[in-house]
């Protein structure tokens, strides 16, 4: 029998690419087609700032490009960041810019360093000056953010407070995107680990690509959303990628130059054992003097080449990666080793909290992977240096379609914290399925770890949301980090509609109060500028509730996993049940679920502060959607919804699969409205989603029927 | 989460190699260490044959090598096939050889073409002539077989009839080994598909290796066992390998030269679509004139380069491979297309019957993969040309540890039939586990498709065994084919004890009445010549019953599969349950098994002739070990053994895992007796077998406890 990696399901791991795309350079323009610049170019823009700062140069080029679009002189060739020789008025250095502009509809962008105290480096103000629309920022990065704000709104400031200063400052100082890109296509996990959109945008054949034109457009796309930091390579750093930090730093510098011009800092993921694998040492003990010296030298060389290098991301003692445990050291020792070597240069270390025993014995029901990050890290609170950020996944397990918030996010008051999201759809349909994740992220950002639970009926002790927690302080900010979903696919994300996830992630890092549904309007209006309201309607019909649809036909009630091992696409109810990965459902003929209570289970509920420790502990109050995450219950257990567990499984799976059919039908409304390439690609993926959802429905329902023996009253389940 | 291909189990797909081996050339000598030649060399051998036939040249070299060994002048360098300048008496061409020899203990090898009628090309006679041991054969290949017989017996003819002619003629005319080797290590399924012993012996980096020294020794090893045909490449023929037949034939010729000298014919697996993939046609329709002409030209070129090319092996319309179905043609059309192009040159086409729907809907319990080969091929009986052999897997599904015989083997009276075995342990422990397969093969070879079932109590209508069936006739022989288990691992087979499978397969092709346990004595005595009875005892203790041990802790009662999808190593009870591969167990909370009866099931039992169609149909008579292959029964069903199904599962799995621990203990008896490299390699694999068997035991038992709710009275099962 010949089945290389999968059986029974189409893997989402590879992406077929179409030969024609909607833009001449060979890729889709995403949310920055040239048309998006036309309204600004038509009105005329004056840039009131001088100097050769790379970001300012970018703003100049953007302004020039807008003017060219308005004059009809641009082609659809990729934007170049060369200095535009446009006729731009410029104030003298340090002088207050002349805000008054000539034409009533004109736009001005002005740099005013004196506003740094209010706006920081990245904020800006939108105001009016005798009819002219004026954006003022303290620094070039603020000007660029302001420019993208204008592009996004098309210069329509009706949303701003008329006449007043409308201040725009990012909610999170760190708005980061982590790429899990490998240097070569023959890497064990492919060119992009958990990538579903082709190969890396910048790595190929073991090195940085020669032609980085497309990366320039990518940097524009990210800057437009608000992203200000990018980590270039996979957190699973193998020997080849480890050398990026040392012998490969000149290649990295080429990428850093491009991102710098877009106001984005460059980071590298590093191997904790680099002093061994890239150096000549026989230890990577964080308390060893030679190791310390090795990192100091390494970073000194890095900063000599890239003076504004952002820092590093580290996955240590996790899923087989090396780390400080090998030397009996703590993760604070490990993080501080790197942090102290980075500190003289102003760099930051992002230290991932994704540490658990991936060699767990499935027979041992007392060990609970969900507990691991909290158990490992809370004893270290306060021991991390100021330039170390602990990067904590949203949920306590691993980017499932539904998890409770990681309790670690509420348990490290003296540590800089970033929350890590997964834009790439590893467990949410791998960009074969429509699954708009912004509602999930919003829910997490809005979550109040210390309550109240619902509305005003609970006592407030600490009303901070997760967004507040990770914001940190001005001096010691945390931030948001996410794993990217892009590759060299013509549509960037494989599924064109998955672009909305990347867009929304960036926007939420800037402002976590944005409404996910509104973000769809923004994204669709920019991405399909010629298409009008039919597309907006269709996009909403497909995406608004797609997260819940995906949840409804996959693993039920917060139990997670049930995916095919290895590639994680398609159903396999027992796929991880008897493995060392710590992700079990414990279904037997009577019931299902993981008892994580303090009373009778693993005690994981006790990692939450009140009120959640009690809400989750009790069957009476535990939300239905997380029931099986926290409790082992009989199939006949009655949910708050009034349905039994097994009937809920049957019903949601039948309904979820039916919803995908409606989604497919709805998409047909925009045939001829969106470009054919987009239509066809989405249509093909919807076919696959319908097929896959039916497979999920039938496998899950048959599994539970065979196991429980409880028939479906409507006879919809196959034995 | 990062788990490239497996979860929870060690894959057997890769082989760690040791750096030192027992022989200087860098590989283990297997059953042909130089010591094996010493008894013959000491006595002195006269070769009474002339000419430059390549096989005769090999015999000369072997004789010379034996003399060198006796004189102590050989090193352990690999044998060379160069003509030995030893003092050999030779009779004139065509003259009767002078059988009388000088010394009483001398040995003579004599060619006597006149005996061809009795001995064929490959048989030989052992006799005595005034104290001398004399081997007479009609042709060089018979002489070589006789030589290896002497080497195997060490010249001890006490087993032969004293003074009489002891005639040795192979039972099967075709004794073939199929290699599933790919041209390069980066092939989708690795260098050897389903290979567990390293890379290909002859392919590397997309071509035939420059240094083929090791292949020469390999050819000796095969010739020693009786193998007389080798197919070089994977039956899944991709574009690169397809070119072996055309632009690569000069490279193939280098291998054919080596195998020819060992009396072994060379075959290639070919792509049915080769006229498209390797040619310039747009069809491979077997009735198309251009296609016919393409194959005729291709084979004319092949035979111009390799005049004794054996022919081709074809996997068509199977698991995604192209075939005649695409053109609405039959498999007889397909096979005859190739057969007719081969016929002028004397070549043969081996056409695999492994045709089934690998896109089956698991929801459809009426479709039965086991039926497929019979349903496809029986309508074609009599339509295959005389130089086409239908190659039928032993069982109706796919090389499981226990299957009934393929009913197709009893249903094609007018077709040449070969039975295909799997020496490589795809489903039987992947050469991480000890699993001696000769008893399984013997059982199949001895099986009487037309009864009697047990002894003399049943009416005999046709007493032929499977060995008889595939023997065919002298004019139209069938044969035995097996998938090889070797690679460039220093021990050839990864697990040193897996050599016994290759050895026994070859020997059984020559004589299917050989006792598997005796074959172990032969193999061990040759492979560990210095080791003595301790090794023989240990080898028997480990191997004799190892097939049943493996069966006992894996999928129970003939149900099959329950392996991890893709790589097929380690347990996953539901791994294939909801896939399109047609391999299901249908376990629910009440029972398990596939109803293949005529009365209520798929009707597969009806493919057997009486008595088996009725033996298998009835729960009363169906053998326990095949119960779940043929019947769906409750867990409480009582077996002939007196145990219930579920209790049988619990018991056999506990006992099977315990048996592997005893095997590991037993191996310790030969520490210091066998070479350290062998000891250590086997010890490490036994550790893995013990670990893996415990994993099988616990996963299988827990699965059925959770599903059935029936506890183990001895409380040995983990919930």
PDB file of C-alpha atoms in Angstrom, chain A residues 1-9 180 188-189 193-194 236 315 319 354 356 359 362-363 365 369 393 398 426-427 561 564-568 572 574-581 583 585-590 694-695 697-699 702-703 705-710 718-719, chain B residues 1-9 180 188-189 193-194 236 315 319 354 356 359 362-363 365 369 393 398 426-427 561 564-568 572 574-581 583 585-590 694-695 697-699 702-703 705-710 718-719:
ATOM      1  CA  UNK A   1       0.000   0.000   0.000  1.00  0.00           C
ATOM      2  CA  UNK A   2       1.326   3.368  -1.003  1.00  0.00           C
ATOM      3  CA  UNK A   3       0.265   6.362   1.002  1.00  0.00           C
ATOM      4  CA  UNK A   4       3.196   8.619   1.685  1.00  0.00           C
ATOM      5  CA  UNK A   5       1.873  10.697   4.516  1.00  0.00           C
ATOM      6  CA  UNK A   6      -1.867  10.781   4.708  1.00  0.00           C
ATOM      7  CA  UNK A   7      -4.741   8.436   4.535  1.00  0.00           C
ATOM      8  CA  UNK A   8      -8.243   9.370   3.710  1.00  0.00           C
ATOM      9  CA  UNK A   9      -7.966  13.077   3.696  1.00  0.00           C
ATOM     10  CA  UNK A 180       8.243  29.948  10.630  1.00  0.00           C
ATOM     11  CA  UNK A 188      12.043  18.411   7.445  1.00  0.00           C
ATOM     12  CA  UNK A 189       8.863  20.465   7.813  1.00  0.00           C
ATOM     13  CA  UNK A 193       6.687  25.027   9.017  1.00  0.00           C
ATOM     14  CA  UNK A 194       2.906  24.922   9.300  1.00  0.00           C
ATOM     15  CA  UNK A 236      12.552  25.371  15.390  1.00  0.00           C
ATOM     16  CA  UNK A 315      11.894  28.196  21.664  1.00  0.00           C
ATOM     17  CA  UNK A 319       9.418  19.660  21.653  1.00  0.00           C
ATOM     18  CA  UNK A 354       5.456  26.788  25.196  1.00  0.00           C
ATOM     19  CA  UNK A 356       5.707  20.933  28.167  1.00  0.00           C
ATOM     20  CA  UNK A 359       7.103  12.511  25.860  1.00  0.00           C
ATOM     21  CA  UNK A 362      -0.806   8.515  27.679  1.00  0.00           C
ATOM     22  CA  UNK A 363      -1.537   5.956  30.379  1.00  0.00           C
ATOM     23  CA  UNK A 365      -4.124  10.545  33.483  1.00  0.00           C
ATOM     24  CA  UNK A 369      -0.110  19.324  29.456  1.00  0.00           C
ATOM     25  CA  UNK A 393       0.266  31.194  23.532  1.00  0.00           C
ATOM     26  CA  UNK A 398      -1.878  24.696  21.296  1.00  0.00           C
ATOM     27  CA  UNK A 426      -2.614  24.956  11.498  1.00  0.00           C
ATOM     28  CA  UNK A 427      -5.595  23.639  13.429  1.00  0.00           C
ATOM     29  CA  UNK A 561      -7.388  17.908  18.500  1.00  0.00           C
ATOM     30  CA  UNK A 564      -4.693  13.567  11.737  1.00  0.00           C
ATOM     31  CA  UNK A 565      -1.344  13.343  13.503  1.00  0.00           C
ATOM     32  CA  UNK A 566       1.610  15.043  11.948  1.00  0.00           C
ATOM     33  CA  UNK A 567      -0.021  17.312   9.435  1.00  0.00           C
ATOM     34  CA  UNK A 568      -3.101  18.178  11.506  1.00  0.00           C
ATOM     35  CA  UNK A 572      -8.891  11.410  13.233  1.00  0.00           C
ATOM     36  CA  UNK A 574      -8.182   8.859  18.149  1.00  0.00           C
ATOM     37  CA  UNK A 575      -5.243  10.248  16.192  1.00  0.00           C
ATOM     38  CA  UNK A 576      -3.516  11.648  19.266  1.00  0.00           C
ATOM     39  CA  UNK A 577      -5.290   9.569  21.891  1.00  0.00           C
ATOM     40  CA  UNK A 578      -2.502   7.094  22.555  1.00  0.00           C
ATOM     41  CA  UNK A 579       0.482   9.291  21.784  1.00  0.00           C
ATOM     42  CA  UNK A 580       3.009  11.074  24.003  1.00  0.00           C
ATOM     43  CA  UNK A 581       1.770  14.530  23.004  1.00  0.00           C
ATOM     44  CA  UNK A 583      -3.643  15.785  23.983  1.00  0.00           C
ATOM     45  CA  UNK A 585     -10.107  13.084  25.014  1.00  0.00           C
ATOM     46  CA  UNK A 586     -10.502   9.872  27.055  1.00  0.00           C
ATOM     47  CA  UNK A 587     -13.670   8.870  25.231  1.00  0.00           C
ATOM     48  CA  UNK A 588     -14.995   5.501  26.308  1.00  0.00           C
ATOM     49  CA  UNK A 589     -18.367   3.843  25.824  1.00  0.00           C
ATOM     50  CA  UNK A 590     -19.867   5.978  28.599  1.00  0.00           C
ATOM     51  CA  UNK A 694     -18.712  16.251   5.478  1.00  0.00           C
ATOM     52  CA  UNK A 695     -15.803  13.997   6.331  1.00  0.00           C
ATOM     53  CA  UNK A 697     -19.242  15.306  10.289  1.00  0.00           C
ATOM     54  CA  UNK A 698     -19.410  11.653   9.387  1.00  0.00           C
ATOM     55  CA  UNK A 699     -16.266  10.517  11.139  1.00  0.00           C
ATOM     56  CA  UNK A 702     -19.980   7.676  13.453  1.00  0.00           C
ATOM     57  CA  UNK A 703     -17.267   7.487  16.060  1.00  0.00           C
ATOM     58  CA  UNK A 705     -22.473   6.525  17.634  1.00  0.00           C
ATOM     59  CA  UNK A 706     -20.305   3.411  17.541  1.00  0.00           C
ATOM     60  CA  UNK A 707     -18.906   4.244  20.943  1.00  0.00           C
ATOM     61  CA  UNK A 708     -22.011   5.434  22.754  1.00  0.00           C
ATOM     62  CA  UNK A 709     -24.612   3.329  21.036  1.00  0.00           C
ATOM     63  CA  UNK A 710     -26.978   6.288  21.262  1.00  0.00           C
ATOM     64  CA  UNK A 718     -23.894   6.536   9.625  1.00  0.00           C
ATOM     65  CA  UNK A 719     -23.101   3.457  11.721  1.00  0.00           C
TER      66      UNK A 719
ATOM     67  CA  UNK B   1       3.281  21.340  17.890  1.00  0.00           C
ATOM     68  CA  UNK B   2       6.072  19.848  15.889  1.00  0.00           C
ATOM     69  CA  UNK B   3       5.793  16.229  14.901  1.00  0.00           C
ATOM     70  CA  UNK B   4       6.951  15.773  11.337  1.00  0.00           C
ATOM     71  CA  UNK B   5       5.436  12.412  10.513  1.00  0.00           C
ATOM     72  CA  UNK B   6       4.709  10.304  13.518  1.00  0.00           C
ATOM     73  CA  UNK B   7       3.176  10.663  16.873  1.00  0.00           C
ATOM     74  CA  UNK B   8       3.829   8.451  19.776  1.00  0.00           C
ATOM     75  CA  UNK B   9       5.795   5.755  18.109  1.00  0.00           C
ATOM     76  CA  UNK B 180      11.379  -1.362  -4.516  1.00  0.00           C
ATOM     77  CA  UNK B 188       8.727  10.694  -2.119  1.00  0.00           C
ATOM     78  CA  UNK B 189       8.942   7.307  -0.390  1.00  0.00           C
ATOM     79  CA  UNK B 193       9.925   2.222  -0.750  1.00  0.00           C
ATOM     80  CA  UNK B 194       8.997   0.251   2.351  1.00  0.00           C
ATOM     81  CA  UNK B 236       5.734   2.628  -8.303  1.00  0.00           C
ATOM     82  CA  UNK B 315       1.820  -2.218 -11.291  1.00  0.00           C
ATOM     83  CA  UNK B 319      -3.000   3.059  -6.012  1.00  0.00           C
ATOM     84  CA  UNK B 354      -2.952  -5.794  -6.765  1.00  0.00           C
ATOM     85  CA  UNK B 356      -8.448  -2.260  -5.960  1.00  0.00           C
ATOM     86  CA  UNK B 359     -10.658   5.770  -3.065  1.00  0.00           C
ATOM     87  CA  UNK B 362     -15.573   4.027   4.340  1.00  0.00           C
ATOM     88  CA  UNK B 363     -19.294   4.606   4.814  1.00  0.00           C
ATOM     89  CA  UNK B 365     -19.913  -1.417   4.023  1.00  0.00           C
ATOM     90  CA  UNK B 369     -11.314  -4.548  -1.019  1.00  0.00           C
ATOM     91  CA  UNK B 393      -0.132 -11.256  -3.415  1.00  0.00           C
ATOM     92  CA  UNK B 398      -1.966  -6.521   1.694  1.00  0.00           C
ATOM     93  CA  UNK B 426       6.269  -3.460   6.097  1.00  0.00           C
ATOM     94  CA  UNK B 427       3.466  -4.703   8.323  1.00  0.00           C
ATOM     95  CA  UNK B 561      -4.083  -3.135   9.956  1.00  0.00           C
ATOM     96  CA  UNK B 564      -0.218   4.120  12.013  1.00  0.00           C
ATOM     97  CA  UNK B 565      -1.272   5.371   8.591  1.00  0.00           C
ATOM     98  CA  UNK B 566       1.429   6.174   6.093  1.00  0.00           C
ATOM     99  CA  UNK B 567       4.461   4.553   7.637  1.00  0.00           C
ATOM    100  CA  UNK B 568       2.639   1.501   9.043  1.00  0.00           C
ATOM    101  CA  UNK B 572      -3.301   3.008  15.735  1.00  0.00           C
ATOM    102  CA  UNK B 574      -8.622   3.494  14.149  1.00  0.00           C
ATOM    103  CA  UNK B 575      -5.771   4.703  11.950  1.00  0.00           C
ATOM    104  CA  UNK B 576      -7.344   3.376   8.757  1.00  0.00           C
ATOM    105  CA  UNK B 577     -10.904   3.054   9.992  1.00  0.00           C
ATOM    106  CA  UNK B 578     -12.305   6.157   8.310  1.00  0.00           C
ATOM    107  CA  UNK B 579     -10.023   6.319   5.290  1.00  0.00           C
ATOM    108  CA  UNK B 580     -10.530   5.442   1.626  1.00  0.00           C
ATOM    109  CA  UNK B 581      -8.094   2.522   1.769  1.00  0.00           C
ATOM    110  CA  UNK B 583      -9.143  -1.620   5.432  1.00  0.00           C
ATOM    111  CA  UNK B 585     -12.485  -3.318  11.463  1.00  0.00           C
ATOM    112  CA  UNK B 586     -15.936  -1.834  12.168  1.00  0.00           C
ATOM    113  CA  UNK B 587     -15.455  -2.040  15.919  1.00  0.00           C
ATOM    114  CA  UNK B 588     -18.328  -0.562  17.885  1.00  0.00           C
ATOM    115  CA  UNK B 589     -19.333  -0.873  21.515  1.00  0.00           C
ATOM    116  CA  UNK B 590     -20.790  -4.317  20.875  1.00  0.00           C
ATOM    117  CA  UNK B 694       4.125  -2.912  25.219  1.00  0.00           C
ATOM    118  CA  UNK B 695       2.711   0.026  23.286  1.00  0.00           C
ATOM    119  CA  UNK B 697      -0.493  -4.263  24.110  1.00  0.00           C
ATOM    120  CA  UNK B 698      -1.662  -1.212  25.980  1.00  0.00           C
ATOM    121  CA  UNK B 699      -3.213   0.643  23.072  1.00  0.00           C
ATOM    122  CA  UNK B 702      -7.238   0.002  26.344  1.00  0.00           C
ATOM    123  CA  UNK B 703      -9.085   0.597  23.099  1.00  0.00           C
ATOM    124  CA  UNK B 705     -11.761  -1.993  27.197  1.00  0.00           C
ATOM    125  CA  UNK B 706     -12.944   1.564  26.587  1.00  0.00           C
ATOM    126  CA  UNK B 707     -15.133   0.381  23.756  1.00  0.00           C
ATOM    127  CA  UNK B 708     -16.540  -2.845  25.186  1.00  0.00           C
ATOM    128  CA  UNK B 709     -16.631  -1.939  28.829  1.00  0.00           C
ATOM    129  CA  UNK B 710     -15.655  -5.519  29.622  1.00  0.00           C
ATOM    130  CA  UNK B 718      -5.298   0.284  31.585  1.00  0.00           C
ATOM    131  CA  UNK B 719      -8.529   2.279  31.219  1.00  0.00           C
TER     132      UNK B 719
END
